[in-house]
Every structure is written in structure tokens, then in C-alpha cells.
Coordinates of C-alpha atoms and ligand atoms in Angstrom, one line a residue:
X420 CA 4.3 -4.7 -13.7
X421 CA 1.7 -5.2 -10.5
X422 CA 3.0 -5.1 -7.5
X423 CA 1.6 -5.6 -3.6
X424 CA 3.0 -3.3 -1.2
X425 CA 2.5 -6.1 1.9
X426 CA 3.5 -5.0 5.6
X427 CA 1.8 -3.4 9.0
X428 CA -0.1 -0.2 9.1
X429 CA 2.8 2.5 9.5
X430 CA 5.2 0.5 7.9
X431 CA 5.8 2.8 5.0
X432 CA 3.4 1.4 2.0
X433 CA 2.0 4.7 1.2
X434 CA 4.7 6.6 1.8
X435 CA 6.7 4.4 -1.2
X436 CA 3.6 4.0 -3.7
X437 CA 3.0 7.9 -3.9
X438 CA 6.9 7.4 -4.4
X439 CA 6.4 4.8 -7.4
X440 CA 3.3 6.6 -9.2
X441 CA 5.8 10.0 -9.7
X442 CA 8.3 7.7 -10.6
X443 CA 6.4 5.0 -12.9
X444 CA 3.3 4.7 -15.0
X445 CA 1.5 2.8 -11.9
X446 CA -1.4 3.4 -9.8
X447 CA -1.3 3.5 -5.9
X448 CA -4.5 1.4 -5.1
X449 CA -5.1 1.7 -1.2
X450 CA -8.5 0.1 -0.4
X451 CA -8.3 2.0 3.1
X452 CA -7.9 5.5 0.9
X453 CA -10.7 4.2 -1.2
X454 CA -13.5 3.3 2.6
X455 CA -11.5 6.8 3.8
X456 CA -13.2 8.5 0.6
X457 CA -16.6 6.2 0.8
X458 CA -17.1 7.2 4.8
X459 CA -16.8 11.4 3.6
X460 CA -19.1 10.3 1.1
X461 CA -21.4 8.8 2.9
X462 CA -22.6 5.7 0.7
X463 CA -24.2 2.8 1.3
X464 CA -20.5 1.1 2.0
X465 CA -18.9 4.3 3.7
X466 CA -22.3 4.4 6.8
X467 CA -21.1 0.0 6.5
X468 CA -17.2 0.9 6.8
X469 CA -17.4 3.8 9.2
X470 CA -17.2 2.2 12.7
X471 CA -14.9 -1.0 12.2
X472 CA -13.1 1.2 10.6
X473 CA -13.4 3.4 13.8
X474 CA -12.4 -0.2 15.7
X475 CA -9.0 -1.0 13.6
X476 CA -11.6 -3.8 12.3
X477 CA -11.8 -5.5 9.0
X478 CA -14.1 -4.7 6.2
X479 CA -15.7 -7.5 4.6
X480 CA -13.9 -8.9 2.3
X481 CA -16.8 -9.3 -0.8
X482 CA -16.7 -5.2 -0.1
X483 CA -12.6 -4.0 -0.4
X484 CA -12.3 -6.8 -3.6
X485 CA -14.8 -5.0 -5.7
X486 CA -13.6 -1.9 -4.8
X487 CA -10.0 -3.0 -6.5
X488 CA -12.3 -4.9 -9.1
X489 CA -14.3 -1.5 -10.1
X490 CA -10.7 0.3 -10.0
X491 CA -8.6 -2.3 -12.3
X492 CA -12.0 -2.2 -14.9
X493 CA -11.1 1.3 -14.8
X494 CA -7.2 1.6 -14.6
X495 CA -6.5 0.4 -18.2
X496 CA -4.0 -2.7 -19.2
X497 CA -1.0 -0.6 -19.6
X498 CA -0.7 0.8 -16.3
X499 CA 0.7 -1.2 -13.2
X500 CA -1.0 -1.7 -10.3
X501 CA 0.1 -1.2 -6.4
X502 CA -1.6 -2.6 -4.0
X503 CA -1.8 -0.8 -1.0
X504 CA -3.2 -2.3 2.3
X505 CA -4.8 -4.7 0.3
X506 CA -5.2 -8.5 0.6
X507 CA -6.0 -8.5 3.6
X508 CA -7.4 -12.1 4.0
X509 CA -6.3 -15.0 2.5
X510 CA -9.5 -14.5 1.3
X511 CA -9.7 -11.8 -0.8
X512 CA -5.9 -12.9 -1.6
X513 CA -7.2 -15.6 -3.4
X514 CA -10.1 -13.2 -4.9
X515 CA -7.0 -10.6 -6.0
X516 CA -5.5 -13.9 -8.1
X517 CA -9.5 -14.2 -10.1
X518 CA -9.2 -10.9 -10.4
X519 CA -6.4 -9.8 -12.2
X520 CA -6.8 -13.2 -13.9
X521 CA -10.5 -11.7 -15.1
X522 CA -8.0 -8.3 -16.1
X523 CA -6.2 -10.6 -17.9
X524 CA -2.6 -8.9 -15.3
X525 CA -0.8 -10.8 -12.9
X526 CA 1.4 -10.7 -9.5
X527 CA 4.4 -9.3 -10.0
X528 CA 6.0 -8.9 -6.7
X529 CA 5.0 -9.1 -3.2
X530 CA 7.3 -5.8 -1.3
X531 CA 7.0 -7.0 1.6
X532 CA 8.2 -3.9 4.7
X533 CA 9.0 -5.0 7.6
X534 CA 9.4 -2.8 10.2
X535 CA 9.4 -4.2 14.1
X536 CA 5.9 -2.8 16.4
X537 CA 7.1 -0.4 18.4
X538 CA 8.5 2.2 15.7
X539 CA 5.1 1.5 13.5
X540 CA 2.9 2.9 16.8
X541 CA 5.5 5.6 16.7
X542 CA 5.1 6.7 12.9
X543 CA 1.1 6.1 13.0
X544 CA 0.4 7.8 15.9
X545 CA 3.0 11.1 14.7
X546 CA 1.3 10.3 10.4
X547 CA -0.6 13.6 9.1
X548 CA -1.2 13.8 5.0
X549 CA -2.0 16.1 2.5
X550 CA -5.5 17.2 2.7
X551 CA -5.2 17.3 -1.6
X552 CA -3.1 14.7 -2.8
X553 CA -2.7 12.3 0.3
X554 CA 0.7 12.5 1.1
X555 CA 2.0 11.1 4.0
X556 CA 3.8 13.1 6.0
X557 CA 4.8 12.4 10.1
X558 CA 5.7 14.8 13.3
X559 CA 9.0 14.5 13.5
X560 CA 10.5 11.8 10.3
X561 CA 9.2 13.5 7.7
X562 CA 8.3 17.4 7.9
X563 CA 7.5 18.9 4.7
X564 CA 10.2 20.9 3.1
X565 CA 9.0 24.4 4.0
X566 CA 6.2 24.6 7.1
X567 CA 2.8 24.3 6.4
X568 CA 2.7 23.8 2.9
X569 CA 2.5 20.1 0.6
X570 CA 6.0 19.3 -1.0
X571 CA 4.2 17.6 -4.4
X572 CA 0.9 20.0 -5.0
X573 CA 1.1 23.2 -2.6
X574 CA -1.7 22.1 -1.0
X575 CA -1.2 24.4 2.6
X576 CA -4.3 22.0 4.7
X577 CA -3.8 18.5 6.5
X578 CA -5.2 15.7 8.1
X579 CA -4.1 13.2 10.5
X580 CA -6.5 10.1 11.1
X581 CA -9.4 9.5 13.8
X582 CA -8.4 5.8 14.2
X583 CA -4.2 7.1 14.4
X584 CA -3.9 6.4 18.0
X585 CA -2.1 3.7 19.8
X586 CA -5.1 1.7 21.0
X587 CA -6.5 1.3 17.3
X588 CA -3.0 1.1 15.4
X589 CA -2.8 -2.0 18.1
X590 CA -5.6 -3.6 17.7
X591 CA -5.2 -2.8 13.6
X592 CA -1.2 -4.9 14.4
X593 CA -3.1 -7.5 15.5
X594 CA -5.3 -8.6 13.0
X595 CA -2.0 -7.4 11.0
X596 CA -0.9 -10.7 12.3
X597 CA -3.5 -12.9 12.5
X598 CA -4.7 -12.4 9.4
X599 CA -2.5 -10.6 7.0
X600 CA 0.9 -11.9 7.8
X601 CA -0.2 -15.8 7.2
X602 CA -1.2 -15.5 3.0
X603 CA 3.0 -14.0 3.0
X604 CA 3.9 -18.0 2.5
X605 CA 1.3 -19.3 -0.1
X606 CA 2.7 -15.5 -1.8
X607 CA 6.8 -16.8 -0.9
X608 CA 5.4 -20.2 -2.9
X609 CA 5.1 -18.9 -5.8
X610 CA 8.9 -16.9 -5.9
X611 CA 7.2 -13.5 -5.5
X612 CA 8.7 -12.6 -2.2
X613 CA 10.6 -9.5 -1.4
X614 CA 11.1 -7.9 1.7
X615 CA 12.9 -4.7 2.4
X616 CA 13.7 -2.9 5.8
X617 CA 11.2 -0.9 6.7
X618 CA 13.8 0.4 9.1
X619 CA 15.5 2.7 7.0
X620 CA 15.3 5.9 6.3
X621 CA 12.9 6.5 3.9
X622 CA 14.8 7.3 0.9
X623 CA 16.9 4.3 1.2
X624 CA 13.0 2.1 1.5
X625 CA 12.8 3.4 -1.8
X626 CA 16.2 3.3 -3.6
X627 CA 15.7 -0.8 -1.9
X628 CA 11.9 -1.1 -3.8
X629 CA 13.4 0.6 -6.9
X630 CA 16.7 -1.9 -7.6
X631 CA 13.8 -4.9 -7.1
X632 CA 11.2 -3.2 -9.5
X633 CA 14.9 -2.4 -12.3
X634 CA 15.5 -6.4 -11.6
X635 CA 13.1 -7.3 -12.7
X636 CA 12.5 -5.1 -16.0
X637 CA 16.6 -6.3 -16.9
X638 CA 15.1 -10.0 -16.8
X639 CA 11.7 -9.2 -18.8
X640 CA 14.2 -8.0 -21.8
X641 CA 15.9 -11.0 -23.1
X642 CA 13.3 -12.4 -23.4
X643 CA 11.0 -9.9 -25.0
X644 CA 14.5 -8.8 -27.4
X645 CA 14.5 -12.7 -28.3
X646 CA 11.0 -12.6 -29.2
X647 CA 10.9 -10.0 -31.6
X648 CA 14.0 -10.8 -32.9
X649 CA 12.3 -14.3 -33.6
X650 CA 9.7 -12.2 -35.5
X651 CA 12.2 -10.7 -38.1
Ligands
ADP639 P1 1.5 2.6 5.9 O1 1.0 3.1 4.5 O2 2.2 1.1 5.3 O3 0.1 2.7 6.9 P2 2.5 4.9 6.0 O4 3.5 5.3 4.2 O5 1.3 6.2 5.8 O6 2.5 4.1 6.8 O7 4.2 5.8 6.9 C1 3.3 6.2 8.6 C2 4.3 7.6 9.1 O8 5.9 7.1 9.2 C3 4.3 8.2 8.1 O9 4.1 9.4 8.5 C4 5.5 8.1 7.3 O10 5.7 9.5 6.5 C5 6.0 8.2 7.9 N1 7.9 7.7 8.0 C6 6.9 6.0 6.5 N2 7.9 5.5 6.3 C7 9.6 5.4 6.7 C8 10.6 5.8 7.4 N3 11.2 4.8 5.8 N4 11.4 6.3 8.4 C9 10.5 7.0 8.8 N5 9.2 7.6 8.6 C10 8.6 6.4 7.9
AMP640 P1 -5.7 1.4 5.9 O1 -5.4 2.7 5.8 O2 -4.5 0.1 4.9 O3 -4.9 1.4 7.5 O4 -6.9 0.8 6.6 C1 -7.6 1.4 6.9 C2 -8.6 1.1 8.0 O5 -9.2 0.4 7.0 C3 -8.3 -1.0 8.4 O6 -8.4 -1.0 9.4 C4 -9.8 -1.0 7.8 O7 -10.3 -1.4 8.8 C5 -10.1 -0.9 6.4 N1 -9.3 -1.5 5.3 C6 -8.3 -1.4 4.6 N2 -8.3 -2.0 3.5 C7 -9.3 -2.9 3.9 C8 -8.3 -4.8 3.0 N3 -8.5 -4.6 2.0 N4 -10.0 -5.5 3.7 C9 -10.0 -5.1 5.4 N5 -10.2 -3.8 5.9 C10 -9.7 -2.9 4.5

């Protein structure tokens, strides 16, 4: 199953994607993570992206779509994709359709996480992640169970993003409203949008997403059963 987790910065996309990859045969494809890796490695893409990311602007459509294309190629068809932070523009949404078709895949759901703006600022400015596995934590809402030790991989180093300050976050939100939110109606027309109240506690958001995936699997099963019975 291929899904998009859609929502503004701080909505909880990364947090939920990390849960999903631990419990399903799925992989998180975060263009933000890919770009941060490119910046760290000083690649040509990283050099181009660095300043844009620091200001909270959007990196060019061609660059992020090429990153996604390459990841899907490396991943193979048996693993589901969780698109996190991509697509962010109408051009990227169209490119994703083209890329998926080329890889013989199709988008099953766009799961929109709805969170109000002041909560987003609070979440993003309190965010820190495990330096090893990327698990997302928060100064107040999600501390590691043992102080200073990652719940998932037991690493003891954590980091904060340079763009997680209030000024940049407000700019990233404005970009979301202007360029990303307008891609939703197209997905709505296709009947694949599912909304989740992202203001709920993390575990309840997870439960709602799991319910969406379980319903999808239930719907897929009779079709498969009748196909196999047809073959005798
Ligand atoms: P995104 O990937 O959408 O930018 P994250 O998953 O990194 O967002 O979440 C942003 C911050 O908010 C993190 O510090 C995370 O621990 C916290 N967080 C995520 N979901 C919730 C939630 N439902 N309630 C409270 N805090 C949350
Ligand atoms: P994120 O980790 O998703 O919050 O993204 C961090 C930053 O990376 C964004 O503010 C953008 O500058 C850049 N970025 C990530 N994904 C995209 C994308 N799909 N299109 C354009 N820019 C992106």
C-alpha cells in the first residue's frame, strides 16, 4: 500500500511514519530527511537546498521528485511507501502520479493530519529527534521513557533542526497553505482522502491511521479471494 501523510510542519507525519514502518512492510520516504542528508554530505543538491531550507522555502520540484524516483527504484515493489513531506506542490503531485505509474504502483490513500496553527508552532519548537534512528520526541509531549535514551534504538544522542524556530515555522506554514493545501481537492475528487484529528494524543492518531489501513485491507481481501477461487 502506498500512502501520503499530508499535513503542515509539526502535524505528526514523521512520528506516525516511524510507527508504521515498525509494524508494516512499509518504508518512510521523507524528502526533508533526504535533503538534510544531502546538506550534511555537501552534495550539489545539498548545497542548492541548504539556504532554502534554512529560510523555510521550498526546494525545486525537479530535485525532490528525482529523489523520490530514485528511492522507489531502490525499494522494489513489495514494500509500501509512506510519502512524508512530499508532494508539496501541484507540480510534485502530478510528478508523483507519473513516477508511481512508471514503477507500476498506485496511490491508495492521502491521510491528512489536521492540527491548528498555534499547536504546530508549539510542537515544532519543542521537537528533537534521535540522532541515530530519527525517532521524533518533544520537550513536553513525548519524552524518551528513560531520560536521554532513545526508546527505539537506545542511542543517547539527540538533535534539533536549525529550521525549527518560530519565524521559519511560520514561513513553512504559509508555504503549506499557499502551495500544499491546494493539492488536496484533486485527491478528494479521486475519493482517496482520509482525515485524522491530529490534535489527539499520539497513540490515538496512530490508532485512527491503523483503522484506515485495516479497513483498506478488508476491502481488498474479497477481490483477491474471488480472483483466486476463479483460478480453481
Ligand atoms: P512532522 O513530521 O509532521 O513535521 P513530527 O512528527 O516531527 O511532525 O511532530 C512534531 C513534534 O510534535 C514532535 O516533537 C513530536 O514528538 C510531536 N508530536 C507529534 N504528534 C503529536 C501529538 N499527536 N500530540 C503531541 N505531540 C505530538
Ligand atoms: P520537512 O522535513 O518535511 O519539514 O522539510 C524540511 C524542509 O525541506 C522544508 O522546509 C523545505 O525547505 C524542504 N523540503 C522538504 N520536502 C520538500 C518538498 N517536497 N518540496 C520542496 N521542499 C521540500
